[in-house]
Coordinates of N, CA, C and O and ligand atoms in Angstrom, one line a residue:
X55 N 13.3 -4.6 -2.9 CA 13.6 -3.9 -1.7 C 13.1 -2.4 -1.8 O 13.3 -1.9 -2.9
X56 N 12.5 -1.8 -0.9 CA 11.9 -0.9 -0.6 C 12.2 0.2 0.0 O 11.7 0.2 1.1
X57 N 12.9 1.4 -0.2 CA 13.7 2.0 1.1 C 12.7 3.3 1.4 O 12.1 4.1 0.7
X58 N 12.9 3.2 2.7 CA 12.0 4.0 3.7 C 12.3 5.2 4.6 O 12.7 5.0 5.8
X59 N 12.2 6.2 4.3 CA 12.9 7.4 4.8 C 11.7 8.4 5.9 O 10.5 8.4 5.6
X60 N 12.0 9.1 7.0 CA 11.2 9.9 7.5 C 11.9 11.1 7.8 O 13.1 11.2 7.5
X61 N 11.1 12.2 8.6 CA 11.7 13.3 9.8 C 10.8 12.3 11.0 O 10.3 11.2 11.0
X62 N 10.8 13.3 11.7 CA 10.1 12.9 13.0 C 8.5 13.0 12.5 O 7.8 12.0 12.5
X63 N 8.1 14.1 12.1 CA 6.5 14.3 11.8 C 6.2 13.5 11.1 O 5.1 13.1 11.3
X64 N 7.1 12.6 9.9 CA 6.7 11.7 9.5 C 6.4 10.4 9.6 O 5.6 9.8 8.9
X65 N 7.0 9.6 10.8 CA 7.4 8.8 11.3 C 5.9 7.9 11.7 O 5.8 6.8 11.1
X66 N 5.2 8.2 12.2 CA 3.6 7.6 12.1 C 3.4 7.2 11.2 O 3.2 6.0 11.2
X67 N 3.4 7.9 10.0 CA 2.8 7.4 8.7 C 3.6 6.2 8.0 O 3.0 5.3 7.3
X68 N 5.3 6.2 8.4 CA 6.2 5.5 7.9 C 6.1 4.3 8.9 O 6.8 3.3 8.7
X69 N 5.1 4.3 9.9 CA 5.0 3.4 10.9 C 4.2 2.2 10.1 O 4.4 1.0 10.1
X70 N 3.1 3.1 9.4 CA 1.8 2.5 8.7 C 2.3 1.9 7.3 O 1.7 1.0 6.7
X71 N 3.3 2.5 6.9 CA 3.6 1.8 5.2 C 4.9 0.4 5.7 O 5.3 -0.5 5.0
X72 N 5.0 0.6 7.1 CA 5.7 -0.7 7.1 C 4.9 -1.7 7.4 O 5.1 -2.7 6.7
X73 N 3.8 -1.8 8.3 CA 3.1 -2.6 8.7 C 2.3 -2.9 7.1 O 2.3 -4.1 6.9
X74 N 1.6 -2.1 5.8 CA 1.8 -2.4 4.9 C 2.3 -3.2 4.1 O 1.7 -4.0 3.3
X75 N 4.0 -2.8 4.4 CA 4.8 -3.7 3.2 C 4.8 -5.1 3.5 O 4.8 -6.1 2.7
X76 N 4.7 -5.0 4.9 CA 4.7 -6.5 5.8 C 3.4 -7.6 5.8 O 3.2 -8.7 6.1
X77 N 2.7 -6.6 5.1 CA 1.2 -6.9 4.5 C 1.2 -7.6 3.4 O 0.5 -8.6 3.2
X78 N 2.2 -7.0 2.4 CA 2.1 -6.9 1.4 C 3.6 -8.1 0.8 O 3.8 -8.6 -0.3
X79 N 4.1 -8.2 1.8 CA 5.3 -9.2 1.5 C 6.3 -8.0 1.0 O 7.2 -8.3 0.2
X80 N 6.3 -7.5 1.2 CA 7.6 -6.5 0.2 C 8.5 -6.0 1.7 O 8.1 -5.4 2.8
X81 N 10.1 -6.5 1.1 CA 11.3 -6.1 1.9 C 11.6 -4.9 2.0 O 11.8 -4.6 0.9
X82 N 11.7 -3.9 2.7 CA 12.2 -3.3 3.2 C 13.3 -2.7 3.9 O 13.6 -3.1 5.0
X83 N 14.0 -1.6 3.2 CA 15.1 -0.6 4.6 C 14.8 0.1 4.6 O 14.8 1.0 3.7
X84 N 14.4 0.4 6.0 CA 14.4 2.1 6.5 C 15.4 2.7 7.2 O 15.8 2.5 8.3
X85 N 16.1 3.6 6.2 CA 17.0 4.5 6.6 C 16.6 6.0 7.5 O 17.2 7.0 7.3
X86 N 15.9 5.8 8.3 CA 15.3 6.7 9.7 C 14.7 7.4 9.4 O 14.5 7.5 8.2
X87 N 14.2 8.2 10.1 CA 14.7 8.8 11.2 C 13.9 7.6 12.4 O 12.9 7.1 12.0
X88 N 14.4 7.1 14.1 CA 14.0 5.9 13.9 C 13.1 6.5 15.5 O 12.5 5.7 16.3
X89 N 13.2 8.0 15.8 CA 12.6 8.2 16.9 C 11.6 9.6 16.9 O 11.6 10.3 16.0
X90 N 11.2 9.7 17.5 CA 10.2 11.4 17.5 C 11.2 12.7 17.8 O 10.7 13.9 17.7
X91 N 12.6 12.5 18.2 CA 13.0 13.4 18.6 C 13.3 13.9 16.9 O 13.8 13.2 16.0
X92 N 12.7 15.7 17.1 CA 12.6 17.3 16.1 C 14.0 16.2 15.2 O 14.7 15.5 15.9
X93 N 14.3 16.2 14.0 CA 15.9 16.0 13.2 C 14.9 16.9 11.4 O 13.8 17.5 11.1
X94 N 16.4 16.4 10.8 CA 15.9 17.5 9.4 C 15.9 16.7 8.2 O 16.9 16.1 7.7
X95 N 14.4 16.6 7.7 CA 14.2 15.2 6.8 C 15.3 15.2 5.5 O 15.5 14.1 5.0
X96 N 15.8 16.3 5.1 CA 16.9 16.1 3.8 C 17.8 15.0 4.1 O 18.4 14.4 3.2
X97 N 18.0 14.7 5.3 CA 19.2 13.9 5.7 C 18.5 12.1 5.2 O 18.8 11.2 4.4
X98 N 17.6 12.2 6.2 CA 16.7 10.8 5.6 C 16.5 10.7 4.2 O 16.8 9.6 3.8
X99 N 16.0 11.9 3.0 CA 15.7 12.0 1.9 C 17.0 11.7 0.8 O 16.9 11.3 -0.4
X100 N 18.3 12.0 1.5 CA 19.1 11.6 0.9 C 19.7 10.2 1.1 O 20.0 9.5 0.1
X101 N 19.7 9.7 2.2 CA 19.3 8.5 2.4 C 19.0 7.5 1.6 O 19.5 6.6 0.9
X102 N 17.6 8.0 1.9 CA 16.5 6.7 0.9 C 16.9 7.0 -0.4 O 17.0 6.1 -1.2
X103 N 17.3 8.2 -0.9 CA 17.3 8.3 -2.4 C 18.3 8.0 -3.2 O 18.4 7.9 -4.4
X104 N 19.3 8.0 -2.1 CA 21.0 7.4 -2.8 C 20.9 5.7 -2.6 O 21.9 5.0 -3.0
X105 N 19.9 5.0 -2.2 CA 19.5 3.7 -2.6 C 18.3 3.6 -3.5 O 18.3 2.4 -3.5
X106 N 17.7 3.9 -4.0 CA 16.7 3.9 -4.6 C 17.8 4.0 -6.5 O 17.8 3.2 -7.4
X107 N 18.8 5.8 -6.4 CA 19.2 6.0 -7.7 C 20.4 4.9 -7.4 O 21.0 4.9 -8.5
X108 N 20.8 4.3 -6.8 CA 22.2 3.3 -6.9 C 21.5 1.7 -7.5 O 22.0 0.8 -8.1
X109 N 20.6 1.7 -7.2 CA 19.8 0.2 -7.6 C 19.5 -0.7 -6.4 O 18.8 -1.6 -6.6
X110 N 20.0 -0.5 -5.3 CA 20.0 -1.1 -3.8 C 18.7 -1.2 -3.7 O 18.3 -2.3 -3.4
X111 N 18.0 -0.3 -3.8 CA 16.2 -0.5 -3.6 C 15.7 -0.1 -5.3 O 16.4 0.3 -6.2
X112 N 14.2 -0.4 -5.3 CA 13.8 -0.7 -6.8 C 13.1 0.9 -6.7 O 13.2 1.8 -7.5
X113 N 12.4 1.0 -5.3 CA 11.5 2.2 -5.8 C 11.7 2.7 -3.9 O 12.5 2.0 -3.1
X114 N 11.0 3.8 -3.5 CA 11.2 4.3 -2.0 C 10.2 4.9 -1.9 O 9.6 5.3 -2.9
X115 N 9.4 5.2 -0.1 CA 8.5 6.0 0.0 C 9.0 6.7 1.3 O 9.5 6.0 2.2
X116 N 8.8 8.1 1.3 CA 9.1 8.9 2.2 C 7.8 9.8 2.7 O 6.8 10.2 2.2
X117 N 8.5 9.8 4.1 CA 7.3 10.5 4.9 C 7.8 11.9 5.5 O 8.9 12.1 5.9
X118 N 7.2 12.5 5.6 CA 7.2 14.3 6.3 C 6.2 14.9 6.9 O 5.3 14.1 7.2
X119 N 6.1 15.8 7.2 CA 5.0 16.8 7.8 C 3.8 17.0 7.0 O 2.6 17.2 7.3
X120 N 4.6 17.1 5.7 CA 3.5 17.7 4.9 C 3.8 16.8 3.4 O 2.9 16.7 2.6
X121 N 4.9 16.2 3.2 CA 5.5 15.3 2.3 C 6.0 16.1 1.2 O 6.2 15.6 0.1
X122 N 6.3 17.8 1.5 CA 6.9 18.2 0.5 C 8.5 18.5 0.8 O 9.2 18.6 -0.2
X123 N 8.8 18.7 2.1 CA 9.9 19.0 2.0 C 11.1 17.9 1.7 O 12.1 18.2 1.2
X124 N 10.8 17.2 2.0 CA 11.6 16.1 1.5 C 11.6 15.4 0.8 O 12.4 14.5 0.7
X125 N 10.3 15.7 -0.6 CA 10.4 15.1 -1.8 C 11.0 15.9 -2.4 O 11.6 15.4 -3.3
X126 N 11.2 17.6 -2.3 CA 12.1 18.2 -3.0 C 13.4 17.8 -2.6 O 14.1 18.1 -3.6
X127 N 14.1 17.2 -1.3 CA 15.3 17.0 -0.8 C 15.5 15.5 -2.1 O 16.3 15.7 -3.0
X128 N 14.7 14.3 -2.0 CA 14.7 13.5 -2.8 C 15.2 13.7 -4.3 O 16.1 13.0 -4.8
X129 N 14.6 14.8 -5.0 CA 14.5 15.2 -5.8 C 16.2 15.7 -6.5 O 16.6 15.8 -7.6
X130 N 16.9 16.1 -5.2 CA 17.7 16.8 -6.0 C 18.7 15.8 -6.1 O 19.7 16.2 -6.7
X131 N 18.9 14.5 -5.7 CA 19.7 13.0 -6.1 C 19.4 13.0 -7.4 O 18.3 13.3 -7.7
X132 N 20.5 12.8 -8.3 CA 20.1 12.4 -10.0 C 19.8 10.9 -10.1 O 20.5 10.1 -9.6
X133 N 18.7 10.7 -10.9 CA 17.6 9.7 -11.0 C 16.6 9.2 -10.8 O 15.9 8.4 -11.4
X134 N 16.3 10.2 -9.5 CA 15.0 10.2 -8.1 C 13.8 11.3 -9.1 O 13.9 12.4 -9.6
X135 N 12.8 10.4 -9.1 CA 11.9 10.8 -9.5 C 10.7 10.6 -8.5 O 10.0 9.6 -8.4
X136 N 10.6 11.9 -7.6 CA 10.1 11.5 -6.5 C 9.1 12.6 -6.5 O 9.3 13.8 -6.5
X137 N 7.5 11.7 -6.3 CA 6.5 12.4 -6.5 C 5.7 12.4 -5.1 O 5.7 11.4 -4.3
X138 N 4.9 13.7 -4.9 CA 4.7 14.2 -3.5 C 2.8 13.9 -3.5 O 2.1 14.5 -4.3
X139 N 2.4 13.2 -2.8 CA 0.9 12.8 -3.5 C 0.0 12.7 -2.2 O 0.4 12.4 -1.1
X140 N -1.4 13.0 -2.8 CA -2.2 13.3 -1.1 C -3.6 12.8 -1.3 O -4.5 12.9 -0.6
X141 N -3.4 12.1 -2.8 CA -4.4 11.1 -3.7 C -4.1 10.0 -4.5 O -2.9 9.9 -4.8
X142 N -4.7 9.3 -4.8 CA -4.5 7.8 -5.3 C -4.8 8.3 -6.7 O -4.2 7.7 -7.6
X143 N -5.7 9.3 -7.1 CA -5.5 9.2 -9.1 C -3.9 10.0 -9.2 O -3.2 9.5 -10.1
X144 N -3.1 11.0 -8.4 CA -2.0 11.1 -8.6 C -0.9 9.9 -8.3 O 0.0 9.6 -9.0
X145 N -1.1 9.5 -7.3 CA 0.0 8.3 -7.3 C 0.2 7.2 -8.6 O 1.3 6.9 -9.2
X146 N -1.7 6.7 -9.0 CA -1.1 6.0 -10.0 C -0.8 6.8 -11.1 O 0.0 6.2 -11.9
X147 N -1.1 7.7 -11.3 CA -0.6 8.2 -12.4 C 0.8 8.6 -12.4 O 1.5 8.5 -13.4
X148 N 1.3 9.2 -11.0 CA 2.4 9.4 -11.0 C 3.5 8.3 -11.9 O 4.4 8.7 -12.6
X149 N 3.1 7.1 -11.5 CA 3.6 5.9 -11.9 C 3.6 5.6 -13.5 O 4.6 5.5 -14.2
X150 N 2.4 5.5 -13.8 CA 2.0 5.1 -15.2 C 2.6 6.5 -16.3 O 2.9 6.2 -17.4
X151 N 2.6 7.5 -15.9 CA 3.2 8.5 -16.7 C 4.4 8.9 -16.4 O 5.1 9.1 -17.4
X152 N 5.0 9.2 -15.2 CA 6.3 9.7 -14.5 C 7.1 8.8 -14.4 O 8.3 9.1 -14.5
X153 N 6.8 7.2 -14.1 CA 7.5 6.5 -14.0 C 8.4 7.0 -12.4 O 9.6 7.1 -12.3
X154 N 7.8 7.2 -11.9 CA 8.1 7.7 -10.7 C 8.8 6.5 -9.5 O 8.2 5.5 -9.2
X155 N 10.1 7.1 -9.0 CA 11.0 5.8 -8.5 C 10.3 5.9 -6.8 O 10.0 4.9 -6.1
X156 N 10.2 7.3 -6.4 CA 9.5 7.6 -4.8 C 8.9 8.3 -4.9 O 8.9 9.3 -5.6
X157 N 8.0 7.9 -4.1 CA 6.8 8.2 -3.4 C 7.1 9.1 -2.2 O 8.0 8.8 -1.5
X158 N 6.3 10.4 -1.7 CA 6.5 11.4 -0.8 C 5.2 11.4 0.0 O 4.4 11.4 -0.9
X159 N 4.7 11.4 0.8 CA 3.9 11.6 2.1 C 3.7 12.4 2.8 O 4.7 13.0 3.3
X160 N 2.3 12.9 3.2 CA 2.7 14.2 4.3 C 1.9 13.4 5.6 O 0.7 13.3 5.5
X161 N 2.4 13.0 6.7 CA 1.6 12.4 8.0 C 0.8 13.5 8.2 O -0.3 13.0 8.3
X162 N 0.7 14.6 8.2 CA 0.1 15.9 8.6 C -1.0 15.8 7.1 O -2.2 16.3 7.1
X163 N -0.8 15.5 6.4 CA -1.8 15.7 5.3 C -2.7 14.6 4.9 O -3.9 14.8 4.7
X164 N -2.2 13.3 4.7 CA -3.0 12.2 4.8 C -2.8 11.0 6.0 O -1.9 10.6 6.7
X165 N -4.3 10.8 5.8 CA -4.4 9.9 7.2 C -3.8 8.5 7.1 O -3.3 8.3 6.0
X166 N -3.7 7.5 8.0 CA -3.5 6.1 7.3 C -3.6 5.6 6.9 O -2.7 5.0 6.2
X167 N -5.2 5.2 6.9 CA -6.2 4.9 5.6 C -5.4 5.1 3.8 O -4.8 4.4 3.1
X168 N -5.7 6.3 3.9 CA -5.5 7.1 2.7 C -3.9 6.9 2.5 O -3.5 6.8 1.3
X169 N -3.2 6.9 3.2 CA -1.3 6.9 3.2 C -1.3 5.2 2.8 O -0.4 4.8 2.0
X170 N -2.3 4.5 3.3 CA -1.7 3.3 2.7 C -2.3 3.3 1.9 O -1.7 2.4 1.4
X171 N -3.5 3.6 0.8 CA -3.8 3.4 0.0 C -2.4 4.0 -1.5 O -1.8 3.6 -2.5
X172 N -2.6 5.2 -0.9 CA -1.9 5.4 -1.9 C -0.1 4.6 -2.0 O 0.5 3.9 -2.8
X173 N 0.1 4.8 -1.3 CA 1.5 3.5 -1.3 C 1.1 2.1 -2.1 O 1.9 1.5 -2.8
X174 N -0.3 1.7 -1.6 CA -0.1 0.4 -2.3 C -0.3 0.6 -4.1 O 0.1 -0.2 -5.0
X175 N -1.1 1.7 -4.3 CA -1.1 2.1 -5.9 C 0.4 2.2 -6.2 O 1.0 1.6 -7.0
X176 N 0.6 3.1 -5.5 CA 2.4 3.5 -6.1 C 3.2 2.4 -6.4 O 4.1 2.4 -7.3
X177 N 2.9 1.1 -5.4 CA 3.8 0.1 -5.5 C 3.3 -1.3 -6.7 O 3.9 -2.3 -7.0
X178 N 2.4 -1.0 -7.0 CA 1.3 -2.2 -7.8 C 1.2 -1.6 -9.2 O 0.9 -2.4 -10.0
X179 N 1.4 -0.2 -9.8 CA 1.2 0.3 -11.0 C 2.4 0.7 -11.7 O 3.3 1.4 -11.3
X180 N 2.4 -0.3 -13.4 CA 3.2 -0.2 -14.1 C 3.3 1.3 -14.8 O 2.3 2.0 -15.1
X181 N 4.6 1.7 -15.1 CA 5.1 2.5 -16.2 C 4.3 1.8 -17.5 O 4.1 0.7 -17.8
X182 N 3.7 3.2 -18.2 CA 3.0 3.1 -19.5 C 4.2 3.3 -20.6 O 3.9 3.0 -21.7
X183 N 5.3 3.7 -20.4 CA 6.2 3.8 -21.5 C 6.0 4.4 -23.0 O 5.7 5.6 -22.8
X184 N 6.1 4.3 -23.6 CA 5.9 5.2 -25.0 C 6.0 6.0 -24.9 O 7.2 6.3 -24.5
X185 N 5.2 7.2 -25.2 CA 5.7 8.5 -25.1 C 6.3 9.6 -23.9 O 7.0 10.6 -24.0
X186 N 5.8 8.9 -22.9 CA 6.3 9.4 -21.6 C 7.6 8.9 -21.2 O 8.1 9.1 -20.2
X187 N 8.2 7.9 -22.4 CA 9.5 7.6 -21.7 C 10.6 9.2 -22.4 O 11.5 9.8 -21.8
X188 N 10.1 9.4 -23.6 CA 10.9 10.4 -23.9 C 10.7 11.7 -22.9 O 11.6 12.5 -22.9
X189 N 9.7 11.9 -22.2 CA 9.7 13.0 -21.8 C 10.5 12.5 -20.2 O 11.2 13.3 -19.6
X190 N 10.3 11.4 -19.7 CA 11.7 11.1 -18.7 C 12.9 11.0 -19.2 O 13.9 11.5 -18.6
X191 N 12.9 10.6 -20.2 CA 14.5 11.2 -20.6 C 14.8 12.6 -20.8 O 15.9 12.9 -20.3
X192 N 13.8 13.7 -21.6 CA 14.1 14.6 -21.2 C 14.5 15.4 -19.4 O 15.4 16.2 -19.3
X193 N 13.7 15.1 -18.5 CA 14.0 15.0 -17.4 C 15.2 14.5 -17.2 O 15.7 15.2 -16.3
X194 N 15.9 13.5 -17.6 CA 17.5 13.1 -16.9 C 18.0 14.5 -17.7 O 18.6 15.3 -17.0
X195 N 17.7 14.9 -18.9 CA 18.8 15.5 -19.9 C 19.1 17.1 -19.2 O 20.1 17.9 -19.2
X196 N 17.9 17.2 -18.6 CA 17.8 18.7 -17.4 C 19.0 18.1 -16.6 O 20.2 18.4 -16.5
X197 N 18.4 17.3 -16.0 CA 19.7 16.9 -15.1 C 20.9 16.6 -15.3 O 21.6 16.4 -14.3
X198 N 21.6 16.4 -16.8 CA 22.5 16.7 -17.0 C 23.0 18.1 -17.6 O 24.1 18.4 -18.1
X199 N 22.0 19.0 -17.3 CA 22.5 20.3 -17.4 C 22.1 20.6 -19.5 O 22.3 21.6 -20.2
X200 N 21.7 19.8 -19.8 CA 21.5 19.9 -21.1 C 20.0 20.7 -21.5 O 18.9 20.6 -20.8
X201 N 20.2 21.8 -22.9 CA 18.9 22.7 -23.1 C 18.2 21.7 -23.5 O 18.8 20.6 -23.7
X202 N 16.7 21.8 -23.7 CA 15.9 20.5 -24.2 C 15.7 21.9 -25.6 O 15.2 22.8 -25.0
X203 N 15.8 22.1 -26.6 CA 15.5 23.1 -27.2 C 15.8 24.2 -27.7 O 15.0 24.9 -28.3
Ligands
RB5_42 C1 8.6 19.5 10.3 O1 8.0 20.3 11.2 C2 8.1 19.8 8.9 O2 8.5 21.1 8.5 C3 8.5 18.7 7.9 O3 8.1 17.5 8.3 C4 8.0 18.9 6.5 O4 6.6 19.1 6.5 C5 8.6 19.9 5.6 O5 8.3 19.9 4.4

């Protein structure tokens, strides 16, 4: 399952990663925003990202204006490893080194084309593990407030 978050600016682009998933066979929830009217993407970003870190969804992709403000909203759920990308060598990499759980979007920054491309990288590329798992654990250990050092 796939959870799907917007603001209003984002909402096009989240238009395009459904018709995607629907492409792609992959289930989905979109937790809104579900109309054009102005609202404030942290609300959506908490949303998708309290299913994504609960286990309800495996991984999430969120859409915005520019796809940053609400990957930082994402970001501050513990677990959410939510990367903001406006290219496909970042997406997969995001994945293969970050192990990255969401995916961030900017409708204002990438087009369709390119918005689904990179979603389908994000969703098709494995975690490389080894050394990069220690440095995601370091990353939880921040987030438990722990010095790395
Ligand atoms: C909304 O105008 C816009 O600020 C929002 O979608 C996003 O780009 C913020 O980071």
């Amino acid at each position: 399952m796939i959870a799907l978050g917007s603001d209003h600016a984002g909402l096009p682009l989240k238009r395009e990663i459904m018709a995607l998933l629907d492409e792609m066979g992959l289930a989905y929830r979109d937790f809104g925003t579900y109309t054009t009217d102005s609202c404030d993407y942290a609300v959506f970003a908490q949303r998708a990202a309290n299913a994504v870190a609960s286990g309800e969804c495996e991984r999430g992709i969120l859409c915005c204006g520019t796809g940053i403000g609400i990957s930082i909203a994402a970001n501050k759920v513990r677990g959410i490893r939510c990367a903001a990308c406006s290219d496909c060598y970042s997406a997969k990499m995001t994945r293969r080194h970050n192990d990255a759980n969401m995916l961030a979007m900017g409708a204002r920054v990438v087009g369709a084309d390119l918005g689904r491309m990179i979603a389908e990288i994000f969703l098709t590329t494995a975690f490389e593990g080894g050394r990069h798992q220690r440095r995601i654990d370091q990353i939880a250990a921040i987030e438990r407030g722990e010095a790395l050092d």
